[in-house]
Structure formats: structure tokens, C-alpha cells
Short mmCIF file of C-alpha atoms and ligand atoms in Angstrom, two decimals:
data_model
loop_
_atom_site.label_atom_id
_atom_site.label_comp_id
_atom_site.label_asym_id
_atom_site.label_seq_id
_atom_site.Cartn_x
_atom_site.Cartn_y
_atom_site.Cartn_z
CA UNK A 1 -8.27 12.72 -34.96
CA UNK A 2 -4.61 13.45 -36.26
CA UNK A 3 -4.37 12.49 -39.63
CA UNK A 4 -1.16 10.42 -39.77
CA UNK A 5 0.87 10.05 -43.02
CA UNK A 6 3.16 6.91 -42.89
CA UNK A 7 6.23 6.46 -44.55
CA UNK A 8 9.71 5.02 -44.46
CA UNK A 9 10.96 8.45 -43.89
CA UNK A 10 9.20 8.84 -40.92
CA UNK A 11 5.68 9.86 -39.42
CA UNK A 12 3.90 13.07 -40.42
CA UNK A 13 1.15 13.95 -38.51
CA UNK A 14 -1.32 16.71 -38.12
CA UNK A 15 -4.00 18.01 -35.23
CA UNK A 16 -5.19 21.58 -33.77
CA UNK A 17 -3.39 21.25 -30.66
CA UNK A 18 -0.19 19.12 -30.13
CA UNK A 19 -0.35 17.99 -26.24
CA UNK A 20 3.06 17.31 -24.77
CA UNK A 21 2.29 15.36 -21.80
CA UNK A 22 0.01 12.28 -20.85
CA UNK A 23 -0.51 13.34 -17.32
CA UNK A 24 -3.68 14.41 -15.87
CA UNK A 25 -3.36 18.31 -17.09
CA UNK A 26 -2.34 16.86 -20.99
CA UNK A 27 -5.64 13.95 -20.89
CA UNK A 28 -7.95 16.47 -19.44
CA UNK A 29 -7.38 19.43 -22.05
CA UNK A 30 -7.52 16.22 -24.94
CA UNK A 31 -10.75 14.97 -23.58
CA UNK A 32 -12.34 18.76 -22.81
CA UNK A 33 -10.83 19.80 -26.50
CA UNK A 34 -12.44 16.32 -27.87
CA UNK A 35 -15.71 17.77 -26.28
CA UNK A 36 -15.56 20.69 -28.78
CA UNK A 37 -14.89 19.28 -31.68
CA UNK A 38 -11.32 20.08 -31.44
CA UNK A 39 -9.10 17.68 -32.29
CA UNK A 40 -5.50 17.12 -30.55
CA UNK A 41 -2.65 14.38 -29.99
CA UNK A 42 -1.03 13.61 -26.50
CA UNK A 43 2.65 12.95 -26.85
CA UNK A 44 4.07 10.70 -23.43
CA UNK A 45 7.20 9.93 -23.03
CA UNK A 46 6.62 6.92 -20.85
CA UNK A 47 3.69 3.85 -20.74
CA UNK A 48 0.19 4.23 -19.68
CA UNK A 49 1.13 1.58 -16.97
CA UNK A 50 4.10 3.79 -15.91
CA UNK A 51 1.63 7.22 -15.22
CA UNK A 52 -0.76 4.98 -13.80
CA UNK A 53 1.83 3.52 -11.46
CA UNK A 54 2.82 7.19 -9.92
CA UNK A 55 0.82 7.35 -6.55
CA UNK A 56 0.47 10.86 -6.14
CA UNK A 57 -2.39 14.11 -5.37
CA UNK A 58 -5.79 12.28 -4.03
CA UNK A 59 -7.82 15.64 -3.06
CA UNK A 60 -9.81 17.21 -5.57
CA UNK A 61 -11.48 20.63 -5.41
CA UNK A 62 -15.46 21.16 -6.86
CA UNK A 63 -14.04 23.24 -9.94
CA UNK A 64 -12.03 19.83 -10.89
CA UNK A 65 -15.00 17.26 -10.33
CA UNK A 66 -16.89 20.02 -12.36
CA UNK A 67 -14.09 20.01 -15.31
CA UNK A 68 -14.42 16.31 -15.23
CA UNK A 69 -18.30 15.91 -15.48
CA UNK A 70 -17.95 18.17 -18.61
CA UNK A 71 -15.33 15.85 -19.97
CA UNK A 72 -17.93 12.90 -19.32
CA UNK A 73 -15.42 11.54 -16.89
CA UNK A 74 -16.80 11.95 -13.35
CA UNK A 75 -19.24 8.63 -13.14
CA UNK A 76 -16.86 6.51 -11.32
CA UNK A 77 -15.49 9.44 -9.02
CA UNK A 78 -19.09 9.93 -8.10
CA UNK A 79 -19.81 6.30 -7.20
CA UNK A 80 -16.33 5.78 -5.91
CA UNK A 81 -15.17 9.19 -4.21
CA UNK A 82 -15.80 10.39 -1.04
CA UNK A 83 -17.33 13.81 0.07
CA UNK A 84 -15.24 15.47 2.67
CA UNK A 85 -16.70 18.10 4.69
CA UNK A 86 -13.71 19.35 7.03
CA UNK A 87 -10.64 18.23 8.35
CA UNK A 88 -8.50 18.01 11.79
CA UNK A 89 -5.93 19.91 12.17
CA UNK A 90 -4.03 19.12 15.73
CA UNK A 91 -0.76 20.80 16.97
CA UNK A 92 0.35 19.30 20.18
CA UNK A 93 -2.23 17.87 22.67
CA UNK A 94 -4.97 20.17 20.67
CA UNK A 95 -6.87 19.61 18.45
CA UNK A 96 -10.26 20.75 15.96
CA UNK A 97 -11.95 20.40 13.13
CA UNK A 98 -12.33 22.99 10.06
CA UNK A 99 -15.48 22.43 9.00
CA UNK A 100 -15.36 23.50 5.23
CA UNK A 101 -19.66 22.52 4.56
CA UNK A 102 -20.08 24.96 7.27
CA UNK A 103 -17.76 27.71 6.43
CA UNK A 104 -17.97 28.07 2.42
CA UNK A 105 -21.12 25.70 1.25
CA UNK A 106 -18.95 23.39 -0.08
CA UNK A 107 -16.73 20.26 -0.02
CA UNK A 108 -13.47 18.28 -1.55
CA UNK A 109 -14.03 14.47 -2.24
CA UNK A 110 -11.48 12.34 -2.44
CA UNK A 111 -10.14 10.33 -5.03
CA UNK A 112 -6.95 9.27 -6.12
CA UNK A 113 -5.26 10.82 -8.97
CA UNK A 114 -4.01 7.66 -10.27
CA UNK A 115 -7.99 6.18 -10.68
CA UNK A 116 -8.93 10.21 -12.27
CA UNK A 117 -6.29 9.68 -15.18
CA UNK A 118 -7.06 5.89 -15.49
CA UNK A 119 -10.78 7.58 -16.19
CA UNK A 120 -9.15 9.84 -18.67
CA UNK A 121 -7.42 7.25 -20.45
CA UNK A 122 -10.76 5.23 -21.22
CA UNK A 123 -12.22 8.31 -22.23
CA UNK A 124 -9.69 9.45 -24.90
CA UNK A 125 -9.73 5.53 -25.69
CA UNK A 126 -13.36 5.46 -25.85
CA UNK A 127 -13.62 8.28 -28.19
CA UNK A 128 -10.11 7.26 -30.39
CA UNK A 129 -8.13 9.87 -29.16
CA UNK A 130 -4.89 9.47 -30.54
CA UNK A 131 -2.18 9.30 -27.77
CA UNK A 132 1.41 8.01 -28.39
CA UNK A 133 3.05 6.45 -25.85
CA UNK A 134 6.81 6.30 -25.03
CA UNK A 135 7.83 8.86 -27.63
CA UNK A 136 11.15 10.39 -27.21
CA UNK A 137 13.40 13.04 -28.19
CA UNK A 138 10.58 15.53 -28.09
CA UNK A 139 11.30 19.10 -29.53
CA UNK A 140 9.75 22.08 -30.26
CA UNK A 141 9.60 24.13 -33.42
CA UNK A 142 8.53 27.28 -34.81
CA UNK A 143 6.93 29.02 -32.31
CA UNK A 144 6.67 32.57 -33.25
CA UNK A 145 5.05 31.71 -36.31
CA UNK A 146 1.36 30.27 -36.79
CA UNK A 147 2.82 27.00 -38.21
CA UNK A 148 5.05 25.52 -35.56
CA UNK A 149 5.60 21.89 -34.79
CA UNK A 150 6.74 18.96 -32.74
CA UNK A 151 9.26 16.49 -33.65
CA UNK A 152 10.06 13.20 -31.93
CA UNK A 153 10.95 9.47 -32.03
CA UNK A 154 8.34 6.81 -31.88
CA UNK A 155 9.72 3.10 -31.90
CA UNK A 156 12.55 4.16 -33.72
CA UNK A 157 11.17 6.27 -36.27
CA UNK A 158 11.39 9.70 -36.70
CA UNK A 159 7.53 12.18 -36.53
CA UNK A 160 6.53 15.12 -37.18
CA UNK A 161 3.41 16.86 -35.50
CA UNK A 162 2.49 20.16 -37.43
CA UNK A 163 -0.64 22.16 -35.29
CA UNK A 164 -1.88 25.57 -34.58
CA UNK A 165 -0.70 25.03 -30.80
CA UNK A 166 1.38 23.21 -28.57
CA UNK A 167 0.03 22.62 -25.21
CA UNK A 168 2.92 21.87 -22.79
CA UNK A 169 1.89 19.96 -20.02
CA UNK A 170 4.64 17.72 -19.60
CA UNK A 171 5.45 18.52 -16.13
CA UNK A 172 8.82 20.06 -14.11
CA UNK A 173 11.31 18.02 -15.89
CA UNK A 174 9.62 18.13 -19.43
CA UNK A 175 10.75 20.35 -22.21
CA UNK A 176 8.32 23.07 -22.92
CA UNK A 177 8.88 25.46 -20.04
CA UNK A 178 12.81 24.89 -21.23
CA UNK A 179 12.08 26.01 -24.72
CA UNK A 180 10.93 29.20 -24.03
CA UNK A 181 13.80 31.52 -24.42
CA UNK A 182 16.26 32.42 -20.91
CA UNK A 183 15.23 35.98 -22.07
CA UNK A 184 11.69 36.05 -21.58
CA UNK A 185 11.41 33.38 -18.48
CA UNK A 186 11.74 34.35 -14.83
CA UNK A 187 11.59 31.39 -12.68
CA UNK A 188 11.00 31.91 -8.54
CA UNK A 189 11.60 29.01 -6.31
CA UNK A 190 11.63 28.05 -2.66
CA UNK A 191 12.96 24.85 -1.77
CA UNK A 192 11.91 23.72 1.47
CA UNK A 193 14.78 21.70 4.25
CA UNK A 194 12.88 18.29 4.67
CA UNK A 195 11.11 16.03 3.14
CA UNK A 196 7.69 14.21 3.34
CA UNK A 197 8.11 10.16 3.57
CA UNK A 198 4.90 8.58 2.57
CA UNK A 199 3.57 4.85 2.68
CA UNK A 200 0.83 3.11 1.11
CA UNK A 201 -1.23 0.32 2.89
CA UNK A 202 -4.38 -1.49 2.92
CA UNK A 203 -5.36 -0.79 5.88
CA UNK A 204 -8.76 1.04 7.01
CA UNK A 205 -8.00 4.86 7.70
CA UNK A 206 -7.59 6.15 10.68
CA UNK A 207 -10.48 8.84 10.43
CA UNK A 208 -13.40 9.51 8.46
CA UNK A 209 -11.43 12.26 7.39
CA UNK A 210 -7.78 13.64 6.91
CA UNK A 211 -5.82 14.55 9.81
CA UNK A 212 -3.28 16.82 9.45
CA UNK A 213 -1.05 17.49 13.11
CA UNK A 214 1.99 18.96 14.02
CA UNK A 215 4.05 18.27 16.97
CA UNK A 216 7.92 19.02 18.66
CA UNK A 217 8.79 15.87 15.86
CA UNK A 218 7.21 17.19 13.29
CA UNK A 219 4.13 17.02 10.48
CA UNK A 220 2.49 14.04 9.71
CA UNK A 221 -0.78 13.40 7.62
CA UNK A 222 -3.25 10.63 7.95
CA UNK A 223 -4.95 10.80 4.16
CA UNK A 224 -6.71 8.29 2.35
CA UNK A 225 -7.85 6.72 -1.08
CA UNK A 226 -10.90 4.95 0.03
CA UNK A 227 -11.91 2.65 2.98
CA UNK A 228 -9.42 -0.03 2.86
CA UNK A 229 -6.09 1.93 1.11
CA UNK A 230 -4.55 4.60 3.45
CA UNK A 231 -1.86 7.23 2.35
CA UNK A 232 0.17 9.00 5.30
CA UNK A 233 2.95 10.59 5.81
CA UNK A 234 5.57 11.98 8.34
CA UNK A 235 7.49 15.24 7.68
CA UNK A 236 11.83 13.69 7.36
CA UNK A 237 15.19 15.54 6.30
CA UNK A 238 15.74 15.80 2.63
CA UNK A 239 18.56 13.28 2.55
CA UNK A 240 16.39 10.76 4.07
CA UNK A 241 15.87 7.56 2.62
CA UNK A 242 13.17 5.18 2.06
CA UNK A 243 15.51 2.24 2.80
CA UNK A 244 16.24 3.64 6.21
CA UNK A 245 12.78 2.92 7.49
CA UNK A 246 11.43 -0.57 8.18
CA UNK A 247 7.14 0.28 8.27
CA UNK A 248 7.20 -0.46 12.05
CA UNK A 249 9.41 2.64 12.62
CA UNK A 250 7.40 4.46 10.29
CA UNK A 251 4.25 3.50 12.20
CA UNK A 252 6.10 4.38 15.45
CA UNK A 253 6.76 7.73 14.67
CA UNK A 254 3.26 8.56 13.00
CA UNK A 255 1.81 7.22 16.27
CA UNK A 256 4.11 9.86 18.00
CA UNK A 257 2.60 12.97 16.17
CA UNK A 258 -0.72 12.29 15.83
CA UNK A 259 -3.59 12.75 18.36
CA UNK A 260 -2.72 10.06 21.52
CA UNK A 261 -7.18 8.82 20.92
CA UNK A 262 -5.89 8.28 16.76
CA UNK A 263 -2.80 6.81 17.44
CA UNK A 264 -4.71 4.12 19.64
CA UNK A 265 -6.91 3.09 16.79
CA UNK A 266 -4.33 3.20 14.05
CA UNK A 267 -4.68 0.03 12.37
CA UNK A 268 -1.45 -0.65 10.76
CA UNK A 269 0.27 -3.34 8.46
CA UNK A 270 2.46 -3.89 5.74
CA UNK A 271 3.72 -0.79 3.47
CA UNK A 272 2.87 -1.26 -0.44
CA UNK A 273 4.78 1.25 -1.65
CA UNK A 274 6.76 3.49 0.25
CA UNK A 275 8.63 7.10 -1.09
CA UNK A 276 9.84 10.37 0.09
CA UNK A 277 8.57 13.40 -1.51
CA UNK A 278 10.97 16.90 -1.77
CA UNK A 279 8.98 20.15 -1.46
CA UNK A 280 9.22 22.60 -3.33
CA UNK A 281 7.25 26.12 -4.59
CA UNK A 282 8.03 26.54 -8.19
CA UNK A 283 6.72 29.62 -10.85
CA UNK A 284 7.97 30.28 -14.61
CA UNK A 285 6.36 33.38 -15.61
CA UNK A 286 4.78 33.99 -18.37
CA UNK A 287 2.54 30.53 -19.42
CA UNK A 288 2.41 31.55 -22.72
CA UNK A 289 5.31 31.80 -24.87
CA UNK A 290 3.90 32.24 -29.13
CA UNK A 291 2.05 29.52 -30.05
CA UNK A 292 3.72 27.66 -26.86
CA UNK A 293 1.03 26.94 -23.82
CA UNK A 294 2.64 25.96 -19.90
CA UNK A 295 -0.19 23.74 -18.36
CA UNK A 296 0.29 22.32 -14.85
CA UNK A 297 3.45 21.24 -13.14
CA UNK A 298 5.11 22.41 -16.37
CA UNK A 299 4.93 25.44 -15.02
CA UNK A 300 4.74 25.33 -11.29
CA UNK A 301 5.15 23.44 -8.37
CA UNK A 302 3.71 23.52 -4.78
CA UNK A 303 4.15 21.14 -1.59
CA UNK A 304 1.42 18.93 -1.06
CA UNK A 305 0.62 20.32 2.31
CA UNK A 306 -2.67 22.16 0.63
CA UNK A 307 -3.63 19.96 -1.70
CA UNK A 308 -3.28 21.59 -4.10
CA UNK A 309 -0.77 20.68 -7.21
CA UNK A 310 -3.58 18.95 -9.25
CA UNK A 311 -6.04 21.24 -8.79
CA UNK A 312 -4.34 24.22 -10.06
CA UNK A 313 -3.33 22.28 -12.95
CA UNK A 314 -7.06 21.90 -13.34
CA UNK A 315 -7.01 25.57 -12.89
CA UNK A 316 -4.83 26.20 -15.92
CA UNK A 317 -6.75 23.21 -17.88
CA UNK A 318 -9.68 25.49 -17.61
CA UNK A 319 -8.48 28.52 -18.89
CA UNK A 320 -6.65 26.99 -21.56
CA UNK A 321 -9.26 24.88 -22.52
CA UNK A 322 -12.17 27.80 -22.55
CA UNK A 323 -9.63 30.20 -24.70
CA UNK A 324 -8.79 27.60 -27.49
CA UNK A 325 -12.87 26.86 -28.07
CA UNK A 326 -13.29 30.79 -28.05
CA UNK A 327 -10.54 30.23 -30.59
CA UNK A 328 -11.83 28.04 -32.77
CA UNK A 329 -15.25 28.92 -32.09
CA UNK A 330 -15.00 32.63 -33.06
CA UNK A 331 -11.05 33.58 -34.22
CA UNK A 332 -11.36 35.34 -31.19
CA UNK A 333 -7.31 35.66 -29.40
CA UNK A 334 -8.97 37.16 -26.35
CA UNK A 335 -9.06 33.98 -24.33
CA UNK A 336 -5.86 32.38 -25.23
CA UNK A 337 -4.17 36.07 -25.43
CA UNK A 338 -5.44 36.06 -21.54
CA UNK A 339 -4.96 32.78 -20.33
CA UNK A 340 -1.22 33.25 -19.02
CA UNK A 341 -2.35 36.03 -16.66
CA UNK A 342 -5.88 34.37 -15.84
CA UNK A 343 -3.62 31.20 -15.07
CA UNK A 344 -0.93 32.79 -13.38
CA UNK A 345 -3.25 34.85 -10.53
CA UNK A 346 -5.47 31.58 -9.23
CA UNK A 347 -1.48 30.01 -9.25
CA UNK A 348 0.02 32.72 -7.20
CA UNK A 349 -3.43 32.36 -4.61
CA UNK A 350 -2.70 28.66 -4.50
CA UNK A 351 0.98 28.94 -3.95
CA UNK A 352 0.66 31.54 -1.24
CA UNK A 353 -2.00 29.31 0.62
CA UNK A 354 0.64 26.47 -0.24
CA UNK A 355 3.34 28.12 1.53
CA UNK A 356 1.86 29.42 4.67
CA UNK A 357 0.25 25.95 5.22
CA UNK A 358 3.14 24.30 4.99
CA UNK A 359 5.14 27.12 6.93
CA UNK A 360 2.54 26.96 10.06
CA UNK A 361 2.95 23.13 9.99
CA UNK A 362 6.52 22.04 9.81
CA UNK A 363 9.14 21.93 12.39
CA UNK A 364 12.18 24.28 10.36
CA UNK A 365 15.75 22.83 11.32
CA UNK A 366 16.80 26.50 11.92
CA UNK A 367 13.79 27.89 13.84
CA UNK A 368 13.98 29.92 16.68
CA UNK A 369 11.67 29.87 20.09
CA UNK A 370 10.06 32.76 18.74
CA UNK A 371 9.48 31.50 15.52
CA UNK A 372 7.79 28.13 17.22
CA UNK A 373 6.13 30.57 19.35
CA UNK A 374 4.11 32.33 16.31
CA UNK A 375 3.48 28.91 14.74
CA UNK A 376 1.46 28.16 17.88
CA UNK A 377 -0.15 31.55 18.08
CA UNK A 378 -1.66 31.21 14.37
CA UNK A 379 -2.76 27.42 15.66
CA UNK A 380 -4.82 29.07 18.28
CA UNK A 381 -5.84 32.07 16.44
CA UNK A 382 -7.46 29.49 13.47
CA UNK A 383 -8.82 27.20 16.17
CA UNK A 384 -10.71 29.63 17.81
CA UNK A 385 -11.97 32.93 15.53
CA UNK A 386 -14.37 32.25 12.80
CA UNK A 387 -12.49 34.14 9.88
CA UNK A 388 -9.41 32.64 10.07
CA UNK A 389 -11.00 29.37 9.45
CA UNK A 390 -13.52 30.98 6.56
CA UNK A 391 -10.57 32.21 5.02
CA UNK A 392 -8.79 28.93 5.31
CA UNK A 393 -11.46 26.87 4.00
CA UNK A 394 -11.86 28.68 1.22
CA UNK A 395 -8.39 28.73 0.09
CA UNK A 396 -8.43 24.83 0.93
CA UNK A 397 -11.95 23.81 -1.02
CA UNK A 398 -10.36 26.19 -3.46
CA UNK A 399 -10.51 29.68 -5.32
CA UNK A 400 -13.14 30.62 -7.69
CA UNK A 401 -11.72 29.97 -11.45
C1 FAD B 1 5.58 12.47 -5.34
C2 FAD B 1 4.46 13.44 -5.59
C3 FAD B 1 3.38 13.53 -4.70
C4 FAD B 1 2.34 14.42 -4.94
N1 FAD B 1 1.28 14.49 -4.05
C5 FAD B 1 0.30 15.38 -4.28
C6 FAD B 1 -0.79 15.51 -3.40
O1 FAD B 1 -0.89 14.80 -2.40
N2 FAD B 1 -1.76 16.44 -3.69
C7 FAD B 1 -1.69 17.24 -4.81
O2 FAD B 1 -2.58 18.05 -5.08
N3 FAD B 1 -0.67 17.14 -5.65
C8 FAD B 1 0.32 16.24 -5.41
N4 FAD B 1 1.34 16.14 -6.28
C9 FAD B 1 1.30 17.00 -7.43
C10 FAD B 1 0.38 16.44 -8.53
O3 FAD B 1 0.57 15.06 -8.63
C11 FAD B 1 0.74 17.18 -9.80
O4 FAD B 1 0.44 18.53 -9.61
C12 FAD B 1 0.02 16.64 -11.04
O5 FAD B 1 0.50 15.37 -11.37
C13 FAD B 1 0.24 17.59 -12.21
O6 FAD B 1 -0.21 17.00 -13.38
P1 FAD B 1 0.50 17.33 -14.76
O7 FAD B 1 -0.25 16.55 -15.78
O8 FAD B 1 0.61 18.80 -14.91
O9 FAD B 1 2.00 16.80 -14.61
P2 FAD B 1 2.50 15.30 -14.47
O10 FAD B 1 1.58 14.49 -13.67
O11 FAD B 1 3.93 15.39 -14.03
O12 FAD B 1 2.46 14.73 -15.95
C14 FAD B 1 3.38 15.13 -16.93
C15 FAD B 1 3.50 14.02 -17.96
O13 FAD B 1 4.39 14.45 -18.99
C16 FAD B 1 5.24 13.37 -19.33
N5 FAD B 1 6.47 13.93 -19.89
C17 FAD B 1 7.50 14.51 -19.24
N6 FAD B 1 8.45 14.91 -20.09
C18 FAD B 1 8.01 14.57 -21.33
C19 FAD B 1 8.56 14.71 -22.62
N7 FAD B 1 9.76 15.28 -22.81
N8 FAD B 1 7.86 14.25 -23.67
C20 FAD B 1 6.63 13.68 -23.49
N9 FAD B 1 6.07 13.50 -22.27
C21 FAD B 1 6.75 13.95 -21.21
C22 FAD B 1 5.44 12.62 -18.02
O14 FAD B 1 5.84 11.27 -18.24
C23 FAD B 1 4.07 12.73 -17.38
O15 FAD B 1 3.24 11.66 -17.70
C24 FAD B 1 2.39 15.25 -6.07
C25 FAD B 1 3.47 15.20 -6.96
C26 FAD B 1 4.51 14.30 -6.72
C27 FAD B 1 5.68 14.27 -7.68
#
């Protein structure tokens, strides 16, 4: 634990590895770190009510449930979560199933991301990890040295958090990746014309498992949390608003471009929360910047259409999280000299999987006939040969770390 030195000039505090960020990437690297003996504080800007209020990712790949059974928080994911072993994918009046058990030996379950980091709450809890909550003008010192710091404002009073690293997992709008000097970041981005507008009801889903379809109106996804909470959206234009849709037009237009047999048995009812998403592919290059560690959306982005933001934060958690014990372990830099490039080729595989997924199944405002045409052609090509689905199942169950 951080030893903390109070005083009326302020808080001075000191750990191994300062974690900027309480969202799943920053709890799971505390609670793995916690696991070696190495100790670290989680710096959030905002409540633990307030992270546990964003309804967001809700698919998790093996190599995650693995990363949490080693942090000794995967008990109620494995009583709670369910096992999925494919998926639907429909375009038009067709329709089949990728079977993922079948194709790669494996499977996603699903759980929802805001139950995982209410799991790694208790845990750092559990264990007295020290986490400050609603800290604020969060900065960054020192980094090309081996003593840097964080400095911030907790109820008013001015800290100090001296480490040996700063883990920055504070997500797109947070600090770290903005610290790192102009001169040594290259950002790439692809901002994508619409929108997804998602609801939340408690209502039973629609299938056993998630349904993803495209159609002349658009994408739509039938997803879940468990067997009375349903999560789906419909693909809208980016300057759509939530406010412009009462939930019976939002039901009405699901029910328009999903399978005719699934829109029958759609049991619908009253939205409980109700948001539209942007999407967007995001990379900083490099992770690592000194003492300075990117760690999850901090560094990149991808649209949800693969599943696959929270996972490849996993992804980096991992890395991160196997070069610091190394570290400590040994005084071995290998690991953490390695992790931006480890990180950064599992991100690149997940963003191009990202990308063409979401490419094959949106309608583009500014797409041709042809272009339609080869959206169709890839739908029939995956329906129908056996590699094309391997390869897509094994991208969607996710990469080797
Ligand atoms: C609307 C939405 C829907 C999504 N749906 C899916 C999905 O269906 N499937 C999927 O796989 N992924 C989805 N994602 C992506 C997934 O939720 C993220 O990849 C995941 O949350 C990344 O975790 P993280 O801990 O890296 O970042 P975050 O969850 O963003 O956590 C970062 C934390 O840092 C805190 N913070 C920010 N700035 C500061 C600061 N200056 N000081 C201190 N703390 C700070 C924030 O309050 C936050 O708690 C979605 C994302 C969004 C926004």
C-alpha cells in the first residue's frame, strides 16, 4: 500500500506504480500488480458510482476471463456469465451462424463490463488497495528520469504521488497519451459517418445468442447482459439524437433489420437507458513514453462492431502487467522495454479485424452499387467457405497474447 504522509501542505504519497485511471484497464493492472507483491495507487477522476454507471463492452475474450481468474476475480463471471459458442450474422433475407466452438476450440462469454469492474472494485477493496476517487487536476512529472511523479487535487488539497512508473490508463480524453511530447507521438484515426444508438431494457433477449444483421437500412445488433437485460442497437447518422427516438420507433426500426422469424419474437418494453455511440479507430504510437505506460483506450480506440475495445485493453494489461513483475522480480527492462511493440501488434490485429467488420456491415452514406455489391459478395463468401469463417472466428474469440 502507498504510504501516505499527511500534512497541511498537502498529501505526499508513495507506491511502485502510479495508475492513472479507475477503469477496467487501471483496476485490473492494480489487482494483477497486488498479486505480485507490487504495490500501486489508482488515481480516478470521477466516483466509483459514476464508472459503474457507464453501460458499455459486455463480450469478453478467454485471454480476459483468464487475466481475471489470476486476479482472483472471475467467481461471479463464472456463475453469472454466459458461454457463447457462435453468433448470427444475417444480411438481407440470409442468414447463418459462425460457429466459433467448432471453428477455433473455443468460446466468448458474456458479461457486462460494468459487473467485471464492480468485481475489481471489491477486489482492490478486499485487499486495501488504495484508490482515490474524484481527484483532479492530474499531471505528470519527470518522466525521463527514474524518479517521476504525479500531482493532483484531492478534496481540495494538493498530492503528490512519487513511483518508479506511471501507468496511464485513463482512457481517450485522459492526460497521459497528451503528455507525451507532439515530437515523439503519431496518432492515426478513422472516424466513421454514423453512429450506433443503443437501448437498455429488461426484457428477455431475442436469441440465445448475439445477432448481428445488416440490411438496405442499415446494422443493428441484438446483444445481451444476461436473461432478462438486453442491449441492442441500430446503426444512425452521427448527428442523431437520443431525444429524437421515442423506444417504439426504436423497436420499429430494429424489427425492420433483423431476421423477419426474430423480429416476430422480439419481446420489447420500456428503454432504461438509451445513448448513441460515435465510432471511431484510434492509434498513438509508441505506448511507452520514459517511465510513462499507455494502457487501453488511452491509447486506442476501435468501434464496437468486434467486440473488441475491452479486450485489447486486456491485451495491453497483460503485457504491462508481465513486464513490471519481470521488473521487479529480476531488474530485468526486457519486458517493459518490449511491451509498447508487444502491445501495439495484437492492437493493430484487433483494429484491422475492427475495421473490416464494421466496413462489411454498415450501410456508408456515400457508397456506390459496386461498393454494396462487394459487401454482399464477402457475406456470401463467409457464409459459405470454411476459412473465411476460421479466420473470422479467430479474430472474433480473439488473438493469441
Ligand atoms: C459508449 C461506449 C460503448 C462501448 N461499447 C463497447 C462494446 O460493446 N464492446 C467493447 O469491447 N468495447 C466497448 N467499448 C469500449 C470499452 O468500454 C473500452 O475499451 C474500455 O472501457 C476501456 O477501458 P479503459 O480502462 O482503458 O478506459 P475507460 O473505461 O475509459 O476508463 C478510463 C478511466 O480513467 C478515468 N480518467 C479519465 N481522465 C482522467 C484523469 N485526468 N485523471 C484520473 N482519471 C481519469 C475515467 O473517469 C475512467 O474511469 C465502448 C466504449 C464506449 C465509450
Amino acid at each position: 500500500m502507498g504510504q501516505i504522509r499527511s500534512s497541511y501542505l498537502g498529501i505526499c504519497m508513495r507506491t511502485n506504480v502510479a495508475i492513472i485511471g479507475g477503469g477496467p484497464s487501471g483496476l485490473l493492472l492494480s489487482q494483477l500488480l497486488h498479486k505480485s507483491g507490487i504495490d500501486s495507487v489508482v488515481l480516478e477522476r470521477k466516483t466509483r458510482d459514476y464508472v459503474l454507471g457507464r453501460i458499455r463492452a459486455g463480450v469478453l475474450e478467454q485471454g480476459l476471463v483468464s487475466l481475471l481468474e489470476e486476479a482472483g476475480c472471475a467467481d461471479r463471471l463464472h456463475a453469472e456469465g454466459f458461454l457463447h459458442d457462435g453468433t448470427l450474422i444475417s444480411y438481407g433475407d440470409t442468414s447463418f451462424r459462425l460457429d466459433f466452438a467448432e471453428n477455433t476450440g473455443t468460446s466468448v462469454v458474456v458479461y457486462g463490463q460494468t459487473e467485471l469492474t464492480r468485481d475489481l472494485y471489491d477486489a482492490r477493496e478486499k485487499a486495501d488497495g488504495k484508490i482515490l476517487y474524484n481527484v483532479e487536476d492530474v499531471a505528470i512529472h519527470d518522466l525521463e528520469n527514474d524518479a517521476p511523479c504525479v500531482s493532483f487535487v484531492h478534496d481540495g488539497v494538493q498530492g503528490k504521488l512519487d513511483c518508479d512508473f506511471i501507468a496511464g490508463c485513463d482512457g481517450f480524453h485522459g492526460v497521459s497519451r497528451k503528455t507525451m511530447p507532439e515530437s515523439v507521438r503519431k496518432e492515426y484515426e478513422k472516424v466513421y459517418p454514423f453512429g450506433w444508438l443503443g437501448i437498455l431494457s429488461e426484457t428477455p433477449p431475442v436469441n440465445d445468442e448475439l445477432i448481428y444483421a445488416t440490411s438496405d437500412r442499415g446494422f443493428a445488433l441484438c446483444s445481451m447482459r444476461n436473461e432478462t437485460l438486453s442491449r441492442y442497437y441500430i446503426q444512425c447518422e452521427m448527428s442523431d439524437d437520443p431525444g429524437n427516438w421515442s423506444d417504439e420507433a426504436f423497436w420499429d426500426e430494429l424489427k425492420r433489420r433483423i431476421p423477419e422469424t426474430f423480429a416476430e419474437q422480439l419481446v420489447t418494453g420500456p428503454s432504461i437507458e438509451k445513448s448513441i455511440a460515435p465510432l471511431r479507430s484510434f492509434v498513438t504510437e509508441p505506448m511507452r513514453w520514459g517511465r510513462l505506460f499507455l494502457c487501453g483506450d488511452a491509447a486506442h480506440i476501435v468501434p464496437p462492431t468486434g467486440a473488441k475495445g475491452l479486450n485489447t485493453a486486456a491485451s495491453d494489461v497483460h503485457y504491462l502487467y508481465r513486464g513490471l513483475t519481470e521488473y521487479y522480480a529480476t531488474g530485468s527492462e526486457k519486458g517493459i522495454d518490449d511491451y509498447s511493440e508487444k502491445a501495439l501488434s495484437r492492437v493493430w490485429k484487433a483494429e484491422r479485424f475492427s475495421w473490416w467488420f464494421s466496413s462489411l456491415m454498415h450501410r456508408f452514406p456515400d457508397q456506390s452499387e459496386f461498393d454494396h455489391k462487394m459487401q454482399i459478395a464477402e457475406l456470401e463468401f463467409l457464409n459459405s467457405n470454411r476459412a473465411a469463417q476460421k479466420s473470422m472466428a479467430e479474430n472474433y474469440v480473439g488473438l493469441p497474447y
